[in-house]
Amino acid sequence: MITLAHMLCLSAILFSIGIYGVLARKSLIAILMSVELMFNAANINLVAFNRFLYPDSLWGQGLVLLVITVAAAEAVVGLALVIAIYRNTKNLNADDLHLLHD
Amino acid sequence: MIFTFSMISHLFLIPILPFAAAFLIPIFGRWLPQRGAWLSIAAVMASFIIALDLLLRVGDGSLLLPHAVTPVPWFSVGLYEFVWGFQLDGLSLLMGLIVTGVSLLIQIYSLGYMSDAPRLKQYFASLSLFTSGMLLVVFSDNYFQLFIGWELMGLCSYLLIGYDWDREAAGKAAVKAFLTTRIGDLGFYAALLTIFIILGTFNFVQIEERLLDGGLSSWAITLMALLIFGGVVGKSAQFPLHVWLPDAMEGPTPVSALIHSATMVAAGVYLTARSYVLFSGSPMAMHIVSWVGGGTSLMAALFGVATRDIKRMLAFSTISQLGLMLLGLGVSGYSGSVMHMATHAAFKALLFLAAGSVIHAVHTNDIWKMGSLSKQMAVTFTVFLFGALALAAIPPFAGFFSKDKIIENIYLAHQPGLLALAYSVSGLTAFYVFRVIGLVFLGQPKERDRFAHAHESPWVMTIPMIILAFFAVSFGWILSRPSIFETFFSAPLHHAALEAAIPAWVMITANSVAVGGMGLGLFLYTGDLTRVESLARVFHPIHHFLFRQAYLDEAYELFLLRPVRGLAAGLDWFDRQIIDRIFVDGFKTIADELLSRRTPEEATASGERSGRIQNYLMIVTFAALVLLFWNSH
């Protein structure tokens, strides 16, 4: 039997993996992917709460659809930035990209 | 038939059409002829025609007053539903006609007067927005909606006074007008809250029913009435908040004619008339209204005698006449005051337009630089003369009928002090307006080149003046026809005292005082001016005192503005020296000390300032976690 707690644990694990990825991975692509993981952790929360607490309504699912749309748009912008950075520097290592610093 | 029957719902359209024009002009004005001026004129003309249609249908009996349109729900707070509601009764129909009619004429006049002015789109958009604000005030069926229109007018007044913002005086006058009326509006706003707390509704009809049922403490009624009167004092430029109106003459003359004489400043009197049942429930409030009105009236009339500026003379006269209207309302003279509001709108708009025509011709406001202009500007002179006769309340001109009614009511209220006040105002009014006629239109030209340069204005300016002159002559007679009088001026409350007979001397005194003032003004200021100059030398302290408007501006500067500026300077010092220097910079100093004052290069070398975004994110995440756990315990 799957309960709300199971879903929340899954979400928390996904979110933690996402945070780890953002903080520890050096490739910009990997960082973007980790951000997507965190989005989806939040989405699971929304859907799970809706399913277990208000099974008759669909507000959570609706909101998730909105989040997915916005995340897609955001990914487009993020990837475009990554491509622009790569064209300029031939490098996607986050540690080497500190132009704003000195 | 069905079409005309549905016209009543067009009551909504009267304020909405100019409102729409106000937003269409800035957007589409650049492609329209005259920068969208005609759009503004067309909108207000449509409103005027709708109002006229309503009048005709009231006249033939197919529309019964008072009439309320089914309100449109807006939003709810608790159990109370706020609505957009419009009502039509004698007062609002009369004011609606006057506002749309005067606004129409003045906008046409503006085509000539403002022909070479910059920013025409802004000018006509503001005029349209102002007209819609005033119409919203006039046709509202509740205080809340009225307040929206009231503030809309305040905004437009600011925009239009400051129309020539590249002149410093205009900008300052706009700010002064806005802030001064805001003080009064604070009272009105408090009145809204008080009314809602005590009566639980904003609707005029419901409030009147509650008041007539009785059961309210007299203190509550007095409080509500006096708070509303605060707003009236600000908007209608009564003592002590009158100081903004003379300065508002910095705006273009048609604006002064529309806003600062005929309509907006009359909104205060309109509000008092609208709240008449509330005011008459409190003898103390009525007493204060009548004395503030009467006192202001005399004070402004005295200032009007001393001023050198033709527009300021008219501004003081406006303050004075508004005071007289409030005085009339304060002594239960509802009909006389409302009628005076109507006739005043016609003849004062006329006087301002004629003054604008003079200023347009001689390029100065100073009456001591004009003279003998009746030769060059016959039309302007004739209409100004009619306006002046109406203002001086000489029979049978418009002002006579209404001012006479006010004076009768003061007599019936058994207030000899107020009666004496009204008589002296009558005499002074006739004196100062004919002083201006003597100096501007008659006598000898004082500056040859200005005189030679003067010419009559174009027809777009003279025709509106001629139409208004027709009303300055006949409006009083028209309005005092019994059937018309019944429609427009039947008071919400019936006063038995007002039926009493009035001895003939009341009216005879008023008229002889007015004729005397007129004769004296003409006698002193047409022929040899050395007499006046020697008189001015003899009474120099008094003259100077009045010329400087009793030093009230200086007193406000000294006792109100300086302390406020001092407080502001103190707070500024506190902000810079205590908050910024000690707290903000202090913490930075502490942080610097903790990092032992390293230069950026040293910080980079030691790794505290890596420039690597992930290092910073790590710290942020860690801090967020700390806060999360701290919060959950």
XYZ file of C-alpha atoms in Angstrom:
735
model
C 0.000 0.000 0.000
C 1.505 3.320 -1.067
C 0.776 6.184 1.306
C 1.348 9.903 1.182
C 4.507 9.425 3.217
C 6.000 7.245 0.505
C 5.369 9.884 -2.104
C 6.838 12.616 0.080
C 9.927 10.534 0.737
C 10.393 9.981 -2.978
C 10.005 13.699 -3.527
C 12.482 14.532 -0.781
C 15.033 12.096 -2.176
C 14.672 13.519 -5.682
C 15.000 17.059 -4.334
C 18.146 16.188 -2.386
C 19.687 14.565 -5.454
C 18.852 17.734 -7.333
C 20.485 19.961 -4.746
C 23.548 17.757 -4.688
C 23.760 17.924 -8.450
C 23.500 21.713 -8.531
C 26.144 22.109 -5.843
C 28.596 19.416 -6.809
C 28.469 18.757 -10.538
C 30.807 20.893 -12.590
C 29.153 20.626 -15.988
C 26.572 23.292 -16.737
C 24.401 20.710 -18.527
C 24.376 18.505 -15.464
C 23.469 21.478 -13.271
C 20.491 22.259 -15.506
C 19.375 18.648 -15.357
C 19.602 18.738 -11.566
C 17.399 21.827 -11.503
C 14.833 19.884 -13.527
C 14.980 17.132 -10.910
C 14.125 19.665 -8.209
C 11.195 20.922 -10.262
C 9.865 17.426 -10.570
C 10.282 16.766 -6.853
C 8.021 19.741 -6.227
C 5.580 18.467 -8.862
C 5.365 15.098 -7.138
C 4.505 16.892 -3.917
C 1.708 18.825 -5.577
C 0.198 15.771 -7.230
C 0.565 13.631 -4.122
C -1.087 16.115 -1.807
C -3.913 16.537 -4.271
C -4.390 12.784 -4.680
C -4.374 11.941 -0.971
C -5.982 15.004 0.609
C -8.491 16.220 -2.000
C -9.137 13.229 -4.279
C -12.206 14.919 -5.825
C -10.452 17.937 -7.270
C -7.712 18.424 -9.818
C -6.113 21.705 -8.730
C -2.752 20.103 -7.952
C -2.560 18.366 -11.315
C -3.503 21.595 -13.051
C -0.807 23.490 -11.247
C 1.726 20.802 -12.172
C 0.873 21.220 -15.842
C 1.569 24.933 -15.435
C 4.895 24.206 -13.721
C 5.917 21.832 -16.507
C 5.137 24.457 -19.117
C 7.077 27.148 -17.298
C 9.977 24.757 -16.660
C 10.108 23.950 -20.366
C 10.313 27.634 -21.197
C 12.949 28.123 -18.542
C 14.966 25.175 -19.894
C 14.945 26.787 -23.333
C 16.436 29.965 -21.924
C 18.922 28.046 -19.784
C 20.112 25.872 -22.667
C 20.386 28.899 -24.938
C 22.636 30.525 -22.341
C 24.712 27.360 -22.094
C 25.154 27.262 -25.867
C 26.101 30.930 -25.913
C 28.659 30.340 -23.168
C 30.082 27.340 -24.989
C 30.445 29.267 -28.243
C 32.322 32.020 -26.463
C 34.576 30.006 -24.191
C 34.598 26.425 -25.563
C 34.201 25.404 -21.956
C 31.299 24.270 -19.765
C 33.099 23.796 -16.472
C 31.346 25.850 -13.804
C 34.573 26.356 -11.847
C 36.311 28.004 -14.760
C 33.475 30.417 -15.429
C 34.084 33.282 -13.055
C 34.221 36.245 -15.378
C 32.205 38.453 -13.019
C 34.853 37.948 -10.381
C 37.749 40.356 -10.850
C -40.644 55.253 -28.031
C -38.724 52.217 -26.859
C -35.527 54.005 -27.712
C -36.393 57.018 -25.610
C -37.610 54.811 -22.783
C -34.268 53.051 -22.659
C -32.486 56.412 -22.490
C -32.569 56.346 -18.720
C -29.998 53.568 -18.643
C -27.870 55.945 -20.695
C -27.344 57.800 -17.440
C -24.306 55.530 -17.184
C -23.027 56.918 -20.449
C -22.909 60.525 -19.252
C -19.749 60.056 -17.149
C -18.388 57.152 -19.195
C -18.150 58.920 -22.568
C -15.709 61.643 -21.432
C -13.856 58.980 -19.423
C -13.352 56.899 -22.558
C -12.294 59.998 -24.488
C -9.663 60.745 -21.839
C -7.966 57.426 -22.590
C -8.488 57.390 -26.342
C -6.939 60.829 -26.906
C -3.407 60.005 -25.689
C -3.429 56.767 -27.729
C -4.990 57.885 -31.011
C -4.681 61.661 -30.708
C -1.682 61.957 -32.999
C -3.697 60.681 -35.972
C -6.788 62.768 -35.232
C -7.393 66.366 -36.364
C -6.455 68.965 -33.686
C -4.576 66.253 -31.732
C -7.839 64.634 -30.600
C -9.481 67.809 -29.302
C -12.577 67.094 -31.352
C -12.877 63.651 -29.779
C -13.013 65.270 -26.364
C -15.571 67.809 -27.568
C -17.687 65.126 -29.243
C -17.729 63.038 -26.050
C -18.846 65.875 -23.824
C -21.378 66.997 -26.419
C -22.886 63.501 -26.460
C -23.087 63.616 -22.650
C -24.733 67.006 -22.856
C -27.311 65.764 -25.369
C -28.153 62.775 -23.153
C -28.590 65.113 -20.183
C -30.750 67.397 -22.306
C -32.865 64.443 -23.362
C -33.361 63.526 -19.701
C -34.405 67.111 -19.000
C -36.958 67.059 -21.821
C -38.405 63.785 -20.587
C -38.660 65.168 -17.073
C -40.370 68.182 -18.620
C -43.047 66.217 -20.479
C -43.661 63.969 -17.482
C -42.435 60.688 -18.985
C -39.668 60.480 -16.382
C -40.376 60.933 -12.708
C -37.757 62.282 -10.323
C -35.998 61.049 -8.289
C -34.951 58.142 -10.432
C -32.327 55.498 -9.595
C -30.759 53.162 -12.128
C -30.400 49.503 -11.154
C -26.911 49.430 -9.668
C -24.119 47.256 -11.040
C -22.408 45.135 -8.348
C -18.740 45.862 -7.877
C -17.321 44.006 -4.855
C -18.451 42.921 -1.418
C -17.029 43.482 2.025
C -18.737 41.339 4.620
C -22.452 41.692 4.017
C -22.197 45.065 2.288
C -22.048 45.106 -1.465
C -20.321 48.022 -3.145
C -22.050 49.045 -6.352
C -21.746 51.364 -9.291
C -25.028 53.197 -8.961
C -26.359 56.337 -10.587
C -29.313 58.415 -9.562
C -31.159 61.273 -11.109
C -32.929 63.951 -9.119
C -33.399 67.680 -9.524
C -29.990 68.508 -8.071
C -28.011 66.004 -10.123
C -29.907 66.767 -13.345
C -29.250 70.495 -12.951
C -25.580 70.011 -12.134
C -25.181 67.423 -14.902
C -26.540 69.878 -17.451
C -24.337 72.688 -16.190
C -21.170 70.601 -16.062
C -21.576 69.135 -19.529
C -22.783 72.419 -21.005
C -20.047 74.604 -19.514
C -17.410 71.981 -20.250
C -18.549 71.823 -23.875
C -18.376 75.596 -24.328
C -15.005 75.862 -22.618
C -13.491 73.080 -24.687
C -14.629 74.840 -27.862
C -13.162 78.092 -26.521
C -9.919 76.222 -25.810
C -9.563 75.435 -29.514
C -8.909 79.131 -30.032
C -7.194 79.997 -26.781
C -4.800 77.045 -26.780
C -4.241 76.997 -30.557
C -0.478 77.474 -30.319
C 0.048 75.703 -26.985
C 2.197 72.576 -26.674
C 0.932 69.222 -25.334
C -2.628 69.611 -26.603
C -3.322 65.889 -26.219
C -2.482 66.049 -22.528
C -4.630 69.165 -22.141
C -7.773 67.752 -23.716
C -7.327 64.321 -22.142
C -7.110 65.955 -18.707
C -10.169 68.096 -19.406
C -12.129 64.998 -20.440
C -10.999 63.065 -17.397
C -11.941 65.997 -15.201
C -15.402 66.221 -16.759
C -16.021 62.531 -16.187
C -14.853 62.848 -12.562
C -17.258 65.700 -11.929
C -20.115 63.846 -13.613
C -19.339 60.811 -11.469
C -19.649 63.021 -8.382
C -22.888 64.512 -9.652
C -24.697 61.302 -10.597
C -23.385 58.945 -7.876
C -25.933 57.419 -5.585
C -23.452 56.731 -2.799
C -20.590 58.442 -0.984
C -17.983 55.863 -1.900
C -18.407 56.303 -5.637
C -18.667 60.064 -5.185
C -15.294 59.977 -3.443
C -13.732 58.295 -6.486
C -14.902 61.110 -8.749
C -13.882 63.644 -6.114
C -10.284 62.406 -6.094
C -10.248 62.097 -9.880
C -11.004 65.806 -10.011
C -8.238 66.515 -7.522
C -5.798 64.708 -9.797
C -6.978 66.552 -12.919
C -6.798 69.851 -11.097
C -3.160 69.094 -10.307
C -2.423 68.116 -13.902
C -4.077 71.193 -15.365
C -2.756 73.812 -12.939
C 0.701 72.441 -13.629
C 0.075 72.331 -17.367
C 2.836 74.917 -17.941
C 5.204 72.980 -15.720
C 8.255 74.589 -17.260
C 7.299 77.707 -15.295
C 8.256 77.185 -11.664
C 5.230 79.058 -10.298
C 2.839 76.715 -12.143
C 4.506 73.601 -10.766
C 4.462 74.981 -7.248
C 0.825 76.056 -7.521
C -0.137 72.566 -8.705
C 1.573 70.913 -5.745
C 0.055 73.458 -3.378
C -3.453 72.873 -4.699
C -3.044 69.113 -4.508
C -1.654 69.063 -0.973
C -4.027 71.676 0.439
C -7.136 69.935 -0.826
C -5.681 66.666 0.400
C -5.868 67.985 3.973
C -9.594 68.517 3.538
C -9.994 65.170 1.803
C -8.530 63.500 4.854
C -11.613 64.768 6.691
C -13.877 63.469 3.940
C -12.149 60.100 4.052
C -12.634 59.950 7.821
C -16.268 60.879 7.175
C -16.629 57.865 4.861
C -15.307 55.535 7.551
C -17.483 57.133 10.228
C -20.607 56.964 8.085
C -19.962 53.317 7.318
C -19.356 52.462 10.969
C -22.388 54.360 12.268
C -24.907 53.854 9.472
C -23.567 50.746 7.725
C -24.238 52.056 4.221
C -23.010 54.633 1.730
C -26.246 54.980 -0.217
C -27.718 58.486 -0.051
C -31.347 57.351 0.044
C -30.728 54.777 2.767
C -28.736 57.294 4.814
C -31.540 59.844 4.557
C -34.063 57.231 5.674
C -31.909 56.294 8.658
C -31.517 59.956 9.609
C -35.220 60.737 9.285
C -36.119 57.671 11.380
C -34.223 59.288 14.220
C -32.545 57.422 17.028
C -29.053 58.648 16.204
C -27.241 60.658 18.827
C -26.769 64.290 17.879
C -23.031 63.900 18.457
C -22.788 61.215 15.798
C -24.635 63.396 13.289
C -22.484 66.425 14.105
C -19.324 64.356 13.746
C -20.303 63.000 10.344
C -21.427 66.400 9.080
C -18.286 68.192 10.230
C -15.962 65.560 8.770
C -17.717 65.887 5.412
C -17.439 69.639 5.774
C -13.662 69.157 6.037
C -13.663 67.875 2.480
C -15.934 70.731 1.434
C -13.600 73.336 2.927
C -10.696 71.901 0.946
C -12.464 71.485 -2.396
C -14.511 74.677 -2.276
C -11.523 76.709 -1.046
C -12.977 77.970 2.216
C -11.014 79.411 5.124
C -8.510 78.137 6.259
C -7.813 75.992 3.175
C -8.634 78.678 0.586
C -4.975 79.479 -0.129
C -4.676 77.132 -3.091
C -7.317 78.750 -5.298
C -5.655 82.132 -6.024
C -2.428 80.306 -6.909
C -4.358 77.884 -9.107
C -4.760 80.799 -11.531
C -1.334 79.736 -12.853
C -3.211 77.221 -15.002
C -4.464 78.133 -18.483
C -7.478 80.461 -18.343
C -10.056 78.012 -19.782
C -9.000 75.603 -17.028
C -9.567 78.288 -14.432
C -12.966 78.910 -15.970
C -14.036 75.277 -15.949
C -12.379 73.870 -12.857
C -11.596 76.690 -10.515
C -14.815 78.601 -10.846
C -17.746 76.859 -12.466
C -17.610 73.204 -11.615
C -14.967 71.555 -9.460
C -14.947 74.063 -6.637
C -18.743 73.928 -6.717
C -18.438 70.195 -5.939
C -17.955 71.111 -2.280
C -21.196 73.036 -2.240
C -22.820 70.205 -4.185
C -21.651 67.711 -1.560
C -23.096 69.861 1.221
C -26.394 70.111 -0.654
C -26.300 66.353 -1.268
C -25.743 65.749 2.456
C -28.314 68.387 3.357
C -30.434 66.077 5.527
C -27.332 65.095 7.467
C -26.279 68.702 7.998
C -29.730 69.868 9.054
C -29.763 67.141 11.682
C -27.090 69.047 13.583
C -27.689 72.703 14.502
C -24.050 73.033 15.527
C -22.774 71.837 12.141
C -25.177 74.219 10.371
C -23.897 77.045 12.541
C -20.284 76.275 11.689
C -21.080 75.943 7.973
C -22.821 79.307 7.869
C -20.103 81.175 9.779
C -17.196 79.603 7.907
C -18.972 80.359 4.644
C -19.882 83.911 5.629
C -16.462 84.715 7.067
C -14.648 83.329 4.034
C -16.985 85.245 1.789
C -16.151 88.594 3.391
C -12.424 87.842 3.632
C -12.141 86.860 -0.038
C -14.191 89.875 -1.128
C -11.743 92.139 0.731
C -8.765 90.428 -0.928
C -10.518 90.874 -4.265
C -10.557 94.630 -3.770
C -6.779 94.815 -3.409
C -5.485 92.469 -6.092
C -3.840 93.634 -9.316
C -4.373 90.449 -11.289
C -7.597 90.087 -13.273
C -7.694 86.311 -12.820
C -6.928 86.507 -9.123
C -9.761 89.000 -8.721
C -12.072 86.394 -10.243
C -10.554 83.676 -8.046
C -11.251 85.684 -4.892
C -14.726 86.357 -6.177
C -15.204 82.591 -6.631
C -14.099 81.910 -3.059
C -16.418 84.652 -1.892
C -19.443 83.390 -3.840
C -18.838 79.788 -2.719
C -18.744 81.077 0.844
C -22.056 82.774 0.230
C -23.562 79.510 -1.039
C -22.375 77.673 2.061
C -23.709 80.496 4.205
C -27.075 80.002 2.503
C -27.004 76.241 3.121
C -26.050 76.861 6.740
C -29.202 78.909 7.311
C -31.409 76.212 5.733
C -31.618 78.070 2.439
C -31.246 75.002 0.251
C -33.026 76.346 -2.845
C -31.274 79.705 -2.888
C -27.819 78.162 -2.543
C -28.324 75.503 -5.186
C -29.739 78.121 -7.514
C -26.785 80.394 -6.855
C -24.471 77.476 -7.633
C -26.195 77.175 -11.024
C -26.230 80.868 -11.924
C -22.695 81.341 -10.596
C -21.445 78.546 -12.849
C -22.793 80.399 -15.871
C -21.643 83.925 -15.128
C -18.321 83.007 -13.551
C -17.341 80.791 -16.465
C -18.280 83.730 -18.679
C -16.173 86.187 -16.674
C -13.165 83.883 -16.819
C -13.504 83.310 -20.540
C -13.804 87.053 -21.117
C -10.754 87.620 -18.900
C -8.954 84.971 -20.941
C -9.903 86.822 -24.090
C -8.413 90.010 -22.613
C -5.234 88.237 -21.538
C -4.984 86.650 -24.982
C -5.099 90.142 -26.494
C -2.773 92.089 -24.181
C -0.496 89.305 -22.854
C -0.625 90.382 -19.238
C -2.778 89.692 -16.179
C -2.079 93.057 -14.577
C -5.162 95.283 -14.609
C -2.999 98.362 -14.055
C -1.401 97.797 -17.465
C -4.674 97.611 -19.406
C -7.358 100.234 -19.927
C -9.826 101.454 -22.520
C -10.056 97.999 -24.073
C -13.777 98.382 -24.791
C -12.766 100.168 -28.004
C -10.815 97.227 -29.415
C -12.776 94.376 -27.886
C -16.439 95.289 -28.032
C -17.758 91.725 -27.797
C -15.497 90.822 -24.890
C -16.426 94.035 -23.119
C -20.155 93.462 -23.555
C -20.081 89.881 -22.273
C -17.779 90.831 -19.387
C -20.193 93.597 -18.472
C -23.116 91.149 -18.457
C -21.110 88.746 -16.315
C -20.177 91.544 -13.940
C -23.782 92.700 -13.621
C -24.824 89.113 -12.883
C -22.045 88.761 -10.298
C -22.964 92.059 -8.679
C -26.570 90.773 -8.477
C -28.093 93.720 -10.283
C -31.665 92.959 -11.376
C -32.668 91.392 -13.706
C -29.363 89.565 -14.273
C -28.908 85.944 -13.194
C -27.084 86.488 -9.908
C -29.838 88.741 -8.613
C -32.466 86.022 -8.351
C -30.272 83.546 -6.526
C -28.412 85.938 -4.241
C -31.727 87.497 -3.305
C -33.003 84.079 -2.233
C -29.925 83.504 -0.082
C -30.321 86.870 1.610
C -34.003 86.214 2.269
C -33.083 82.944 3.949
C -30.470 84.625 6.101
C -33.125 87.123 7.171
C -35.564 84.312 7.991
C -32.938 82.562 10.105
C -32.852 85.643 12.389
C -29.105 86.058 12.099
C -28.435 89.821 11.993
C -24.676 89.242 12.054
C -24.753 87.008 9.012
C -27.127 89.391 7.264
C -24.705 92.275 7.767
C -21.938 90.017 6.444
C -23.944 89.191 3.327
C -24.722 92.871 2.693
C -21.083 93.890 2.949
C -20.111 91.050 0.612
C -22.736 92.274 -1.877
C -21.364 95.791 -1.816
C -17.734 94.705 -2.043
C -18.490 92.281 -4.875
C -20.071 94.986 -6.989
C -17.206 97.327 -6.106
C -14.300 95.059 -7.039
C -15.786 93.766 -10.247
C -16.603 97.255 -11.499
C -13.179 98.416 -10.370
C -11.793 95.886 -12.832
C -14.175 97.031 -15.547
C -13.111 100.615 -14.965
C -9.410 99.771 -15.098
C -9.498 97.262 -17.952
C -12.216 98.357 -20.337
C -12.827 102.036 -19.607
C -10.647 105.018 -18.790
C -7.362 105.730 -20.523
C -4.973 103.103 -21.935
C -1.990 102.836 -19.594
C 0.492 101.159 -21.884
C 0.271 102.451 -25.439
C 1.875 99.532 -27.268
C -0.238 96.918 -25.477
C -3.337 98.950 -26.278
C -2.408 99.324 -29.918
C -1.669 95.613 -30.182
C -5.004 94.484 -28.672
C -7.623 92.906 -30.935
C -10.863 90.984 -30.653
C -10.573 87.207 -30.233
C -11.507 84.708 -32.997
C -15.054 83.389 -33.257
C -14.291 80.033 -31.563
C -13.669 82.109 -28.462
C -16.420 84.720 -28.786
C -19.290 82.334 -29.591
C -19.002 80.332 -26.347
C -18.818 83.648 -24.488
C -21.945 84.941 -26.200
C -23.849 81.754 -25.316
C -22.751 82.035 -21.698
C -23.645 85.728 -21.705
C -27.179 84.785 -22.730
C -27.358 82.621 -19.603
C -25.715 85.248 -17.414
C -28.593 87.503 -18.368
C -31.500 85.088 -18.302
C -30.589 82.023 -16.249
C -31.905 83.455 -12.983
C -35.231 84.336 -14.561
C -35.503 80.924 -16.256
C -34.704 79.004 -13.098
C -37.161 80.955 -10.975
C -40.159 79.971 -13.162
C -42.359 78.065 -10.658
C -42.449 74.706 -12.487
C -38.683 74.708 -13.135
C -38.000 75.881 -9.595
C -40.074 73.017 -8.191
C -38.155 70.447 -10.258
C -34.673 71.597 -9.406
C -34.778 73.287 -6.047
C -37.308 71.562 -3.818
C -35.363 70.969 -0.626
C -35.112 67.434 0.792
C -36.634 68.762 4.022
C -39.531 71.121 4.393
C -38.997 74.127 6.639
C -42.107 75.816 7.924
C -40.096 78.898 8.858
C -39.325 79.631 5.217
C -42.943 80.409 4.457
C -42.924 83.635 6.457
C -43.306 86.991 4.746
C -40.210 89.038 4.011
C -40.244 92.805 4.434
C -39.304 94.838 1.396
C -36.285 96.487 3.004
C -34.334 93.219 2.964
C -34.197 93.179 -0.795
C -34.006 96.935 -1.239
C -30.960 97.154 1.024
C -29.212 94.368 -0.874
C -29.823 96.053 -4.206
C -28.904 99.542 -3.109
C -25.674 98.245 -1.550
C -24.833 96.496 -4.830
C -25.661 99.525 -6.946
C -23.670 101.709 -4.556
C -20.619 99.441 -4.804
C -20.915 99.407 -8.560
C -21.172 103.195 -8.769
C -18.244 103.725 -6.420
C -16.079 101.277 -8.357
C -16.837 102.977 -11.662
C -16.449 106.458 -10.177
C -13.057 105.786 -8.610
C -11.431 103.769 -11.343
C -12.537 105.215 -14.669
C -11.489 108.829 -14.682
C -8.623 110.378 -12.821
C -6.624 107.656 -11.079
C -4.662 110.036 -8.851
C -7.595 110.012 -6.423
C -7.239 106.246 -6.035
C -3.493 106.461 -5.685
C -3.752 109.002 -2.903
C -6.406 106.848 -1.215
C -4.106 103.833 -1.467
C -1.318 105.880 0.157
C -3.580 106.920 3.028
C -4.734 103.386 3.673
C -1.411 101.841 2.753
C -1.125 99.402 5.696
C -4.639 98.080 5.122
C -4.157 97.917 1.376
C -0.899 96.080 1.742
C -2.385 93.706 4.313
C -5.185 92.816 1.897
C -2.865 92.689 -1.101
C -0.730 90.089 0.670
C -3.909 88.178 1.547
C -3.651 88.922 5.260
C -0.214 87.268 5.278
C -1.907 83.864 5.554
C 0.527 82.221 3.148
C 3.412 83.583 5.174
C 1.769 82.428 8.409
C 1.291 78.909 7.053
C 4.900 78.952 5.896
C 6.106 79.995 9.335
C 3.862 77.939 11.596
C 3.098 74.836 9.527
C 5.624 74.331 6.762
C 8.775 75.267 8.693
C 8.110 72.849 11.574
C 7.316 70.095 9.075
C 10.473 70.818 7.116
C 12.423 70.889 10.379
C 10.997 67.510 11.323
C 11.859 66.177 7.873
C 15.415 67.485 8.155
C 15.735 65.853 11.582
C 14.508 62.518 10.265
C 16.845 62.829 7.295
C 19.763 63.374 9.671
C 18.646 60.378 11.766
C 18.427 58.225 8.642
C 21.838 59.198 7.300
C 23.800 59.478 10.507
C 22.244 56.843 12.767
C 20.700 54.193 10.541
C 23.066 54.382 7.578
C 26.284 55.207 9.354
C 25.972 53.173 12.541
C 23.810 50.219 11.551
C 24.458 49.678 7.855
C 28.046 50.845 7.580
C 28.727 49.606 11.098
C 27.948 46.011 10.229
C 30.082 46.283 7.150
C 32.928 47.527 9.308
C 32.471 44.585 11.651
C 32.502 42.170 8.729
C 35.616 43.844 7.370
C 37.273 43.574 10.750
C 36.382 39.894 10.974
C 37.985 39.370 7.593
C 40.899 41.428 8.930
C 40.520 44.049 6.217
C 41.789 42.040 3.294
C 41.953 43.494 -0.159
C 39.916 41.665 -2.851
C 43.096 40.080 -4.185
C 44.017 38.680 -0.808
C 40.465 37.424 -0.316
C 40.632 35.663 -3.666
C 43.937 34.100 -2.839
C 42.659 32.720 0.461
C 39.557 31.226 -1.171
C 36.897 33.307 0.645
C 36.076 35.053 -2.570
C 36.409 32.335 -5.126
C 34.075 33.710 -7.793
C 32.744 30.195 -8.140
C 28.972 30.297 -8.100
C 28.677 26.851 -6.551
C 30.642 27.879 -3.479
C 28.228 30.697 -2.872
C 25.216 28.457 -3.510
C 26.590 26.011 -0.986
C 26.626 28.705 1.670
C 23.101 29.794 0.754
C 21.830 26.208 0.951
C 23.532 25.636 4.262
C 22.046 28.846 5.674
C 18.607 27.858 4.414
C 18.918 24.475 6.121
C 19.989 26.114 9.374
C 16.997 28.467 9.235
C 14.677 25.567 8.423
C 15.740 23.520 11.432
C 15.894 26.527 13.684
C 12.355 27.447 12.716
C 10.933 23.981 13.219
C 12.093 23.805 16.810
